[in-house]
Coordinates of C-alpha atoms and ligand atoms in Angstrom, one line a residue:
X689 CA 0.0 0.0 0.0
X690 CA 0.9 3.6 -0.2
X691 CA 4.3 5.0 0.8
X692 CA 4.6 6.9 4.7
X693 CA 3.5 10.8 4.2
X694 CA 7.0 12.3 3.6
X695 CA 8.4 9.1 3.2
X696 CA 11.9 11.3 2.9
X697 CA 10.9 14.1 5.4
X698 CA 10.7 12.8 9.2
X699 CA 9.3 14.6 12.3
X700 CA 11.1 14.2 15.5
X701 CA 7.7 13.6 16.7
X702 CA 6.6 10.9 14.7
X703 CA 3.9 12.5 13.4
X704 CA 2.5 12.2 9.7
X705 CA 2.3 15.7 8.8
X706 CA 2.6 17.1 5.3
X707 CA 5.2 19.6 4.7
X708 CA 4.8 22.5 2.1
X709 CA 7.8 22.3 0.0
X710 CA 7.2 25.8 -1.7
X711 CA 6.8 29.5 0.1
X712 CA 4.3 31.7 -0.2
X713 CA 5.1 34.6 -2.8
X714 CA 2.0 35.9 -3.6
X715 CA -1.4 35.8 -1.9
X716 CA -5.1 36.5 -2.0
X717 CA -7.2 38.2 0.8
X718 CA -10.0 35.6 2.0
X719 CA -13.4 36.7 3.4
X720 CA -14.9 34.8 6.2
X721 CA -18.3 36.3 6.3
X722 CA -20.9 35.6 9.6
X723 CA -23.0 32.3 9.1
X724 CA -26.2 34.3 8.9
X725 CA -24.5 36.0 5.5
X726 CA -23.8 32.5 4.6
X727 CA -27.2 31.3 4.4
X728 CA -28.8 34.5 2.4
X729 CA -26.1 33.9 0.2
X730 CA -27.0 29.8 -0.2
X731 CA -30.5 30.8 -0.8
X732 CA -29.9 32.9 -3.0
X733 CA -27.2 30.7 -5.3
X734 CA -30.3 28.0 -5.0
X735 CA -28.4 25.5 -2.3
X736 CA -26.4 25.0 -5.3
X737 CA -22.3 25.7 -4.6
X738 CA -21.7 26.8 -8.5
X739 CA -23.9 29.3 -8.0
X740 CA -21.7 31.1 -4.6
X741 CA -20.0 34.2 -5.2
X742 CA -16.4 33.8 -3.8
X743 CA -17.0 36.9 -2.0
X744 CA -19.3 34.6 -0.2
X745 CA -16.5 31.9 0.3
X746 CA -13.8 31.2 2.7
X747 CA -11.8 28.3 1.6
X748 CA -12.5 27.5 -1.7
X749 CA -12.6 23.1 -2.6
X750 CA -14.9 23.4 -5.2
X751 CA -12.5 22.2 -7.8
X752 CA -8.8 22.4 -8.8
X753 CA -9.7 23.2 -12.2
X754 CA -7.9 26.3 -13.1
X755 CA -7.5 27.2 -9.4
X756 CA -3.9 25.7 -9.0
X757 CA -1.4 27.7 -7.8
X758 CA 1.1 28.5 -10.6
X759 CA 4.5 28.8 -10.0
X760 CA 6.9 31.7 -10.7
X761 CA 8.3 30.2 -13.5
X762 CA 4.8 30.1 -15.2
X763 CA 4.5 33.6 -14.4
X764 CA 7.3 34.9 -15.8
X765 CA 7.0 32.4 -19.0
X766 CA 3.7 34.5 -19.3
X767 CA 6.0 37.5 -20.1
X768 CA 7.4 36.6 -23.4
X769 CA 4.5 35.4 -25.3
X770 CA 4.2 35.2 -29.1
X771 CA 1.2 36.9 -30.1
X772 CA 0.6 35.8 -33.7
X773 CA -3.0 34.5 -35.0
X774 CA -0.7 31.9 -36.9
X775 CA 2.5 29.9 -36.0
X776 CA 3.2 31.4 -33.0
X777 CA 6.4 30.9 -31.4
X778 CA 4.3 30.4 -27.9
X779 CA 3.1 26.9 -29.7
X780 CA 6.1 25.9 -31.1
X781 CA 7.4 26.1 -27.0
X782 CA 3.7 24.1 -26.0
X783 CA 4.7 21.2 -28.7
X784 CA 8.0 20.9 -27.6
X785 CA 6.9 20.5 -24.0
X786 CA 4.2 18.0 -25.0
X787 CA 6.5 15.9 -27.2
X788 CA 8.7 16.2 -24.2
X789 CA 6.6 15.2 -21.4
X790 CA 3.6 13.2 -23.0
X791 CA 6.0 11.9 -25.3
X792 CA 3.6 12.4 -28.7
X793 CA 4.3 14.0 -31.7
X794 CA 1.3 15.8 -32.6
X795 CA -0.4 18.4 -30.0
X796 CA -4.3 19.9 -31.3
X797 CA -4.7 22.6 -29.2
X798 CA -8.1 23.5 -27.3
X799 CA -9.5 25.8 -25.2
X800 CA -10.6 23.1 -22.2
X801 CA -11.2 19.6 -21.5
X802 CA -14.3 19.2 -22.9
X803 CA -13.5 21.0 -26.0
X804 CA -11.3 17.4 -26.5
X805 CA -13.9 15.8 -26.0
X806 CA -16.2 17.1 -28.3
X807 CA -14.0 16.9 -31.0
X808 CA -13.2 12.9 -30.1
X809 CA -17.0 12.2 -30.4
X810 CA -17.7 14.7 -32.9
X811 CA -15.1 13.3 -35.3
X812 CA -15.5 8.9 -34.1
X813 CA -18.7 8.6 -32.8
X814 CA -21.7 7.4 -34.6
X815 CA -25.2 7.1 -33.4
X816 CA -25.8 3.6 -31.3
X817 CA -21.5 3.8 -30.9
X818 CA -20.7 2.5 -27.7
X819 CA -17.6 4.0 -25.2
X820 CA -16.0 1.3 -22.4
X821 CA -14.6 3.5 -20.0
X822 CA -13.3 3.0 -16.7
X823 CA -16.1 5.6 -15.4
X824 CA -17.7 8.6 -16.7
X825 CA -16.9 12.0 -16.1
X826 CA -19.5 14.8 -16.8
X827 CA -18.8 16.5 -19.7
X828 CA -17.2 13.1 -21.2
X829 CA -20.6 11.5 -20.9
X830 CA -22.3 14.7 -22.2
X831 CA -20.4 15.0 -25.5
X832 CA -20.9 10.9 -26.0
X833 CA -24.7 11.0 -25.2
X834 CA -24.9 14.1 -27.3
X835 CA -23.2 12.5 -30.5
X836 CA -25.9 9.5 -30.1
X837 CA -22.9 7.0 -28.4
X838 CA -23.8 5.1 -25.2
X839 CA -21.1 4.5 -22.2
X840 CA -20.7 1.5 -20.2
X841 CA -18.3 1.3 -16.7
X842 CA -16.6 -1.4 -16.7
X843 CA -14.8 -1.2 -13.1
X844 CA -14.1 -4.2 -10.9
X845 CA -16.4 -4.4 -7.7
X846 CA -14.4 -3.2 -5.2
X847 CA -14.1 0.4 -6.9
X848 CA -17.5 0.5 -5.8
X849 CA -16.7 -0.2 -2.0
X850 CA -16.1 2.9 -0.2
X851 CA -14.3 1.6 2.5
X852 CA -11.4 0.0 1.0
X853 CA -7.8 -0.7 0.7
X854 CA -7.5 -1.5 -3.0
X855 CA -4.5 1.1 -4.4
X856 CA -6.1 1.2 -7.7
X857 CA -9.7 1.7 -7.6
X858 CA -9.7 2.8 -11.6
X859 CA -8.9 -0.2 -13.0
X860 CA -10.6 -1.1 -15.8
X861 CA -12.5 -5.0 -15.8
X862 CA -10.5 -6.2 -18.3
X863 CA -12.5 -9.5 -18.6
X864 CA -15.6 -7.8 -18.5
X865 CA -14.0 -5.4 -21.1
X866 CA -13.6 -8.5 -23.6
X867 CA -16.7 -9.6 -23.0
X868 CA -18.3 -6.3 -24.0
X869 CA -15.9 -6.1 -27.0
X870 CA -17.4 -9.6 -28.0
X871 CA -21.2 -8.6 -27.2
X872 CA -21.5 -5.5 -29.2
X873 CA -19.1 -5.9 -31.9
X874 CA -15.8 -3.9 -32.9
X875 CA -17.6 -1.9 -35.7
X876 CA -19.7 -0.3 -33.2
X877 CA -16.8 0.5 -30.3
X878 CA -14.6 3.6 -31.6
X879 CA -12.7 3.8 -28.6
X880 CA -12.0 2.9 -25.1
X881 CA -11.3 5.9 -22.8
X882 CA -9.8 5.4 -19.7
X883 CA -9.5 8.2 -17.4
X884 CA -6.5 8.6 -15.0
X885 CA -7.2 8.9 -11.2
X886 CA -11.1 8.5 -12.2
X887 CA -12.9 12.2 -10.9
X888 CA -16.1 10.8 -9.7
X889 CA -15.7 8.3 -7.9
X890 CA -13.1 10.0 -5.2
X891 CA -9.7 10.8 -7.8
X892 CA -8.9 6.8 -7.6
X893 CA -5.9 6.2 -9.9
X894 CA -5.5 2.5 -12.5
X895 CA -2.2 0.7 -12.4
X896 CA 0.2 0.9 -15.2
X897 CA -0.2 -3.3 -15.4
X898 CA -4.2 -3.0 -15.8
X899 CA -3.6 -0.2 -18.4
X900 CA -1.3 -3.3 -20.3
X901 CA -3.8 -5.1 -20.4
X902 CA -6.5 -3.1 -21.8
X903 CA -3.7 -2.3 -24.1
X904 CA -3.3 -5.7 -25.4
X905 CA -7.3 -5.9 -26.1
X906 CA -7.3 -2.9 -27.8
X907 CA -4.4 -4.1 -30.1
X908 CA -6.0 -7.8 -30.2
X909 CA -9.8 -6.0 -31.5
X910 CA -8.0 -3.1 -33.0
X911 CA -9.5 -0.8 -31.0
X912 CA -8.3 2.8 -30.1
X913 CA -7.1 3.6 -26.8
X914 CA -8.4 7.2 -25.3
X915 CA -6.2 8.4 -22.4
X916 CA -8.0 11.0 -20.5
X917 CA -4.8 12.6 -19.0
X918 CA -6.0 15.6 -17.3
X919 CA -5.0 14.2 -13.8
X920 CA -2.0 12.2 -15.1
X921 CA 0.6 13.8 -12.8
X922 CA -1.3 12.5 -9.8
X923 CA -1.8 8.7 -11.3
X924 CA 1.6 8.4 -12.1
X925 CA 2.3 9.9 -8.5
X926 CA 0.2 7.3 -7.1
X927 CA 1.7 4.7 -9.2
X928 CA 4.9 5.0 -8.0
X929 CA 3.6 5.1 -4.3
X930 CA 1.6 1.8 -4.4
X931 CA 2.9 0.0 -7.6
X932 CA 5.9 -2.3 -7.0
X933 CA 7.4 -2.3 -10.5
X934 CA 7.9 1.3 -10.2
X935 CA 8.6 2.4 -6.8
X936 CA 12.3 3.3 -7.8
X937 CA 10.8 5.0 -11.3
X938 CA 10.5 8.7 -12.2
X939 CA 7.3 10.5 -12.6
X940 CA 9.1 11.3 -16.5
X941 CA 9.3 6.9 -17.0
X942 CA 5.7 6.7 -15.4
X943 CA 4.1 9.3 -17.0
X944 CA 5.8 8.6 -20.4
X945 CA 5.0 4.4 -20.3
X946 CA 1.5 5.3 -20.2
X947 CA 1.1 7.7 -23.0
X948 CA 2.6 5.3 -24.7
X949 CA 0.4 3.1 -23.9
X950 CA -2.6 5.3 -25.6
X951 CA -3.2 6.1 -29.7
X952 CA -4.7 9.2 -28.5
X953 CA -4.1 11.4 -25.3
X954 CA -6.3 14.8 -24.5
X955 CA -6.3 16.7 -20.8
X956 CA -7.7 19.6 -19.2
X957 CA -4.7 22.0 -18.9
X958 CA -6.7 23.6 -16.0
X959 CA -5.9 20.3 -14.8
X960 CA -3.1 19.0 -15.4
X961 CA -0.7 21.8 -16.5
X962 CA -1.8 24.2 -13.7
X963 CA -3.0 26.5 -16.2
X964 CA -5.7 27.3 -18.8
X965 CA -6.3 25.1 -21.9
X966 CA -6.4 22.0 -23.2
X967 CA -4.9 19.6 -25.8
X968 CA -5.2 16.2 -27.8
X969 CA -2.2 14.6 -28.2
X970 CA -1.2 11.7 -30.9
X971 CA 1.7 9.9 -32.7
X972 CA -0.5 8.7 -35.4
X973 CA -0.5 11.4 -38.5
X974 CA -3.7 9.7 -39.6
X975 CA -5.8 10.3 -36.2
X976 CA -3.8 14.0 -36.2
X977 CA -5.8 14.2 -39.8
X978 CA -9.1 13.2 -38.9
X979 CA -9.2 15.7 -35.8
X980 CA -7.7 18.6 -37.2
X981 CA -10.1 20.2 -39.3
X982 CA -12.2 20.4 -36.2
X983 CA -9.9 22.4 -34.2
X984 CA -10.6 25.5 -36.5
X985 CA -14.2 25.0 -36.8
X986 CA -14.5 25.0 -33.0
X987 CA -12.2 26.5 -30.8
X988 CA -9.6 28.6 -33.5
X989 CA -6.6 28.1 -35.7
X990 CA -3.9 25.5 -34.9
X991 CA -1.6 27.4 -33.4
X992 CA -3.6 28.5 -30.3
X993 CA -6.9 26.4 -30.2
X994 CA -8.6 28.9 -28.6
X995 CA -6.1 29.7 -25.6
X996 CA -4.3 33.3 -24.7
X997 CA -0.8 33.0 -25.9
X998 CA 0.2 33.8 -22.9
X999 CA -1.7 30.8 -21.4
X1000 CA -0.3 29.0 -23.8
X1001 CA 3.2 29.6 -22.5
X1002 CA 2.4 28.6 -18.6
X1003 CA 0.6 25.7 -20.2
X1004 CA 4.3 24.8 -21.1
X1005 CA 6.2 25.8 -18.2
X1006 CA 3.4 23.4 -16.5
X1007 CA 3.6 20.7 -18.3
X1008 CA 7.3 20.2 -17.5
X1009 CA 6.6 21.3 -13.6
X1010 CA 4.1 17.9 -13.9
X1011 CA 7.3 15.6 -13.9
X1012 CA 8.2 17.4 -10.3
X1013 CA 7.7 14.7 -7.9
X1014 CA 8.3 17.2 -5.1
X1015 CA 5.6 19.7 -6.9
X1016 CA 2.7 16.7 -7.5
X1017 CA 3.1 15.3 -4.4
X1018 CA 1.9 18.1 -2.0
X1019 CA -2.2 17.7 -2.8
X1020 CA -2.0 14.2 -2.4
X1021 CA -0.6 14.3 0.9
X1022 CA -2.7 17.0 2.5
X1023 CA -5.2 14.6 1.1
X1024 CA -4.0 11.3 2.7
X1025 CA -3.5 13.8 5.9
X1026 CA -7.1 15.0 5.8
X1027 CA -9.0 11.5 4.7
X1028 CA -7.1 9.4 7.4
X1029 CA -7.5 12.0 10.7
X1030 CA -11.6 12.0 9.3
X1031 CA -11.5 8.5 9.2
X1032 CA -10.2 8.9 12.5
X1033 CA -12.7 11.3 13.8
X1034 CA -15.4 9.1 12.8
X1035 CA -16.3 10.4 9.4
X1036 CA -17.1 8.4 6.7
X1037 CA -14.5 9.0 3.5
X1038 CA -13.7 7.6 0.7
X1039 CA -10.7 5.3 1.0
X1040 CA -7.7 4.7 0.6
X1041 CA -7.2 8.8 -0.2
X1042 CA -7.4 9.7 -3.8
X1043 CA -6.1 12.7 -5.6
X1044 CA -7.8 15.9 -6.2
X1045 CA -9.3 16.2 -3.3
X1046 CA -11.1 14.2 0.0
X1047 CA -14.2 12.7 -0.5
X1048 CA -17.1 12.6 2.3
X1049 CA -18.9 9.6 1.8
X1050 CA -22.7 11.5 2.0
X1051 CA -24.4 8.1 2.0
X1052 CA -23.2 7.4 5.3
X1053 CA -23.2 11.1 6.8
X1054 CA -26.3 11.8 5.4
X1055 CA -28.4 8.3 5.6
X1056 CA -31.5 9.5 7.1
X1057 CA -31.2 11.4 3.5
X1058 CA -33.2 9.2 0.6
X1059 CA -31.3 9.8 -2.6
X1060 CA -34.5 11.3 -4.5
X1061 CA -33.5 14.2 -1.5
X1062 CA -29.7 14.7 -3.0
X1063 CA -28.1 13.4 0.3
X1064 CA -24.4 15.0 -1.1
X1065 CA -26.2 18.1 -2.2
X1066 CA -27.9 18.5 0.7
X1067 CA -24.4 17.8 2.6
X1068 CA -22.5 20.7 0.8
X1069 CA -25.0 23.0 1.4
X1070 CA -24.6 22.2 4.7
X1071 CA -21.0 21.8 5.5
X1072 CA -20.5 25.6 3.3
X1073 CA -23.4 27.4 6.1
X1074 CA -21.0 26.5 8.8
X1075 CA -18.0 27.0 7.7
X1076 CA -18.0 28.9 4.6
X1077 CA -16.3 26.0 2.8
X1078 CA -16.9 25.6 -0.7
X1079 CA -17.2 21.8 -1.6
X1080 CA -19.3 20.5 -4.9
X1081 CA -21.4 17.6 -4.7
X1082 CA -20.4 14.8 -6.8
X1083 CA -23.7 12.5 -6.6
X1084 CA -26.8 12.4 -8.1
X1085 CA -27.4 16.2 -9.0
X1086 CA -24.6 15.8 -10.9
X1087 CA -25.9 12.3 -12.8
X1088 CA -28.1 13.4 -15.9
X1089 CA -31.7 12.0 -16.1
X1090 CA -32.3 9.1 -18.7
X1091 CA -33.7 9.3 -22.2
X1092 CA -37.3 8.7 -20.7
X1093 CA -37.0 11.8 -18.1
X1094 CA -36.2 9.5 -15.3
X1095 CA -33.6 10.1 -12.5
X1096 CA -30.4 7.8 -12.8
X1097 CA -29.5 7.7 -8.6
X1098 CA -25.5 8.2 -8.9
X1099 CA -23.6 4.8 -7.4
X1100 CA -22.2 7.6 -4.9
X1101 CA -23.3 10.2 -3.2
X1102 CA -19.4 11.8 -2.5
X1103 CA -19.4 15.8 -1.1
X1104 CA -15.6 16.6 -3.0
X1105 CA -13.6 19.0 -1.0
X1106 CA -11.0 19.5 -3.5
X1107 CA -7.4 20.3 -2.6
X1108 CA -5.8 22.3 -5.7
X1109 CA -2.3 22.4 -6.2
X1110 CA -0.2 24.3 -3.5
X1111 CA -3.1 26.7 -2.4
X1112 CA -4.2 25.7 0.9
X1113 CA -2.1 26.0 4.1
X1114 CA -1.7 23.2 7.0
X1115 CA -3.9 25.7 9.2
X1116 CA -6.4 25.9 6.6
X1117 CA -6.6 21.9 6.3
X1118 CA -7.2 22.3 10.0
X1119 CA -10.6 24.2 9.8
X1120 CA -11.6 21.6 7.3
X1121 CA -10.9 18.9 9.6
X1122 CA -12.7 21.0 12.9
X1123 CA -15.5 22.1 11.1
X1124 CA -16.3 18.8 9.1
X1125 CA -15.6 16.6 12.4
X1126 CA -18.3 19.0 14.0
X1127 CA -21.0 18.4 11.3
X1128 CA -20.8 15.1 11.4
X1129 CA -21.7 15.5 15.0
X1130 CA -24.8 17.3 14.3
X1131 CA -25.5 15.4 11.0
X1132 CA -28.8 14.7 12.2
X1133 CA -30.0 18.2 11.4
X1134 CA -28.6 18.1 7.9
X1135 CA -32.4 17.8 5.9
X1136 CA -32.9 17.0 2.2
X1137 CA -33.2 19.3 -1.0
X1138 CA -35.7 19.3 -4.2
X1139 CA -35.0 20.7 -7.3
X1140 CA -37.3 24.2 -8.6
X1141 CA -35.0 25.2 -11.4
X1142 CA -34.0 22.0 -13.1
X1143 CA -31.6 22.3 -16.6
X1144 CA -31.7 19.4 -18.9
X1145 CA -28.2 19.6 -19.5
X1146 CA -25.3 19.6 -16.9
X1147 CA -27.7 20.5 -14.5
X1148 CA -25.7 20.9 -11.6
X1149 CA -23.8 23.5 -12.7
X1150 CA -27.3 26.0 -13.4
X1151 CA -29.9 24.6 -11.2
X1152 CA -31.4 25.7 -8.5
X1153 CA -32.7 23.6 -5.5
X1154 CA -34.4 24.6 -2.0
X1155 CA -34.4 22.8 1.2
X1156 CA -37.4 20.5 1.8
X1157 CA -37.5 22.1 5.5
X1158 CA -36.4 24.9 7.6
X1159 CA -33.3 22.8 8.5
X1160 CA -31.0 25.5 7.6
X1161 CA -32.7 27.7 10.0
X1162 CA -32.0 24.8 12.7
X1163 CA -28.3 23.8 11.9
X1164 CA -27.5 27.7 11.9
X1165 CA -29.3 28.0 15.4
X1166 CA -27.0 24.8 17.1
X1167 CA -24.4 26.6 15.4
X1168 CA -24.4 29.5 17.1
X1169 CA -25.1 27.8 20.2
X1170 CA -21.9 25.6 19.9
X1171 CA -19.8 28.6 18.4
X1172 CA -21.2 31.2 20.1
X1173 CA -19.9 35.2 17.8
X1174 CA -17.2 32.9 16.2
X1175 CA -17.3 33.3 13.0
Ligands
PLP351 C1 -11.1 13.8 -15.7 C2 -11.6 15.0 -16.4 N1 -11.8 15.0 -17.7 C3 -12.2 16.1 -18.4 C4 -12.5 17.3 -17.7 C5 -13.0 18.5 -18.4 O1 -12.1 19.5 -18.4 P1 -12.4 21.0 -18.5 O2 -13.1 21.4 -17.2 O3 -11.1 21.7 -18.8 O4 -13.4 21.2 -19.7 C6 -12.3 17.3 -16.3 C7 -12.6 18.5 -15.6 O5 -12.7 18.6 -14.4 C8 -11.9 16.1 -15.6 O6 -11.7 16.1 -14.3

């Protein structure tokens, strides 16, 4: 299992504690505003945590998409942009860095994750298509669903167990993988996508042998492989924590082996590269072909897809920071810190600890909850009134309904509390721990939502829900009894 916390860094103590290996050069004034503030300001963002005005927010976990903390290198890279419409110099630094570090030839260029993606299904998927994946993330599913292609997860049982010791949750089924392959017939399977340290079901990373082996099927049915790299830093982190073949390896022999391992690689840059942007990433000229008339149509010319030049630059600088095991290494450990003293407090979390942030198992917390009341909606609702925490809920608001209308209950109800990149301080993870240990506590008065602004599409990012009580009203009142003026 994983490596000690600071496996090279020891207290005199004994203590686990995670130590910050970078210094604070720049910061941002926070705003902890009175709980009372805190619930005008949930009602009116509609109990929804998208829809909070930072001003509103203390610590913010909603995500640690384009809120990692870059690095004075990327700033300064920033500086000496290329600003050309075509065949910027800027690019010609971004390719380098990609052949580099991803180790493909060809970079498309696009302005976000899900741009990728909608060029992947735009350009190979056709209606009735179906897409094994390890599991889905949002806007993955959304661009498949919306091209007329199906998905199936194809994880092994105990990715599903919350409480678990397994180091590498994402693995894809392979047998069940074959089987599928065999079922619904090569012409109708475009590609398999398997996405590193899998989002939603609590940043669990796949092994570099199960990524083999889907490897060999793909070559055996002649099948592409998709490598959704957009938390590839922090798989290949956790590969050389917990995988014996490459505890002695380099994050540059990790990473590298398994974009090797894929015909096609794309990421999130606001991921990945601590920056803005996005990419898709190949060393076959043909799949370069068939994708790149798309990146003009949708996101702009070939030379900046869509990002700021200057982006496009930090995107670089970024990239090459990724293969900084000292760099990737300090969210997962504030993560392991916070999920194991939880644990220890009582609270139900995903385990073992995950990347991208610590997952609150709502299910548990919130089991008086029944799903059709959003349990992990109702739980991040809660946990931002008393603490001004911003977490997102990763459950079954953000599930989309089915063709027929119907809810599709999420096979997890997780509140995220994301840890970004370098942001947070050991203090701050502190108030997480006090405040969260102290809600589960009082989880009793947490009540359910409902839905009265419903979007059909990525719903959780626009609707709007209300409590189905005046349970705010309650929790706020034990609040102040327990806290007394604190804020
Ligand atoms: C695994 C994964 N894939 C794709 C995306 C989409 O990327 P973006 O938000 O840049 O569109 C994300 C975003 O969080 C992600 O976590």
């Amino acid at each position: 299992m994983s490596k000690a916390n600071n496996s090279k860094i020891k207290f005199y103590s004994g203590e686990n504690i995670p130590l910050e290996l970078h210094k604070v050069r720049i910061v941002q004034k926070l705003n902890l505003v009175p709980i009372e503030r805190r619930l005008e300001a949930l009602k009116e963002g509609g109990f929804n945590t998208f829809r909070l005005s930072t001003k509103d927010v203390f610590l913010d976990m909603l995500t640690d998409s384009g809120t990692n903390a870059m690095s004075d290198m990327q700033l300064s890279a920033m500086m000496h942009a290329d600003d050309a419409y075509a065949g910027s110099q800027s690019f010609a630094r971004l390719q380098q860095a990609s052949e580099d570090v991803l180790k493909k030839k060809y970079l498309l260029p696009v302005h976000q994750g899900r741009a990728a993606e909608n060029i992947l299904s735009r350009a190979y998927i056709k209606k009735g298509d179906l897409i094994p994946m390890n599991y889905h993330f949002t806007t993955a599913l959304a661009h498949i669903t919306e091209n007329g292609g199906r998905i199936v997860e194809l994880l092994y049982e105990e990715a599903y167990n919350i409480n678990s010791s397994h180091p590498f949750k994402g693995n894809i089924n392979v047998e069940k993988l074959e089987e599928t392959i065999k079922e619904t017939g090569v012409e109708n399977i475009p590609f398999i996508r398997m996405e590193a340290s899998t989002n939603l079901i609590g940043g669990q990373p796949f092994s570099v042998q199960n990524m083999r082996a889907v490897r060999n099927i793909a070559n055996k049915y002649g099948i592409r492989l998709v490598l959704d790299a957009s938390l590839l830093g922090e798989n290949a982190y956790l590969v050389i924590q917990r995988e014996e073949e490459f505890q002695n390896a380099t994050m540059a022999e990790v990473i590298g082996i398994m974009t090797g391992l894929a015909d096609i690689v794309y990421f999130s840059a606001r991921k990945l590269s601590s920056s803005r942007g996005g990419g898709i990433c190949t060393d076959d000229l043909k799949i370069y072909r068939e994708l790149e008339a798309l990146v003009p149509l949708f996101e702009g010319f070939l030379t900046y897809g869509g990002i700021s030049v200057r982006e496009i630059e930090a995107m670089a600088v970024g990239l090459y920071e990724t293969l900084d095991e000292s760099m990737i290494c300090q969210s997962p450990q504030f993560i392991e810190y916070l999920v194991n003293t939880l644990v220890s407090a009582g609270v139900s979390m995903v385990t073992p600890a995950g990347v991208l942030g610590a997952h609150v198992n709502a299910m548990e917390v919130c089991k008086h909850i029944p799903q059709t009341q959003y349990p992990a909606g109702a739980l991040a609702a809660a946990f931002y009134l008393i603490s001004g925490i911003r977490g997102m809920e990763r459950g079954s608001v953000s599930n989309q309904r089915d063709e027929d209308g119907n809810e599709t209950y999420a096979d997890m109800e997780l509140l995220r509390l994301a840890v970004p990149r370098r942001v947070f301080t050991l203090s701050q993870i502190m108030y997480v721990l006090d405040r969260l240990t102290w809600l589960n506590d009082n989880r009793k008065l947490i009540g359910g939502l409902k839905f009265v602004y419903e979007p059909s599409v990525l719903r959780f990012f626009m609707g709007r829900l209300a409590p189905v009580s005046d349970w705010p009203e309650k929790l706020m009142a034990k609040f102040r009894e327990d806290f007394g003026d604190s804020l």
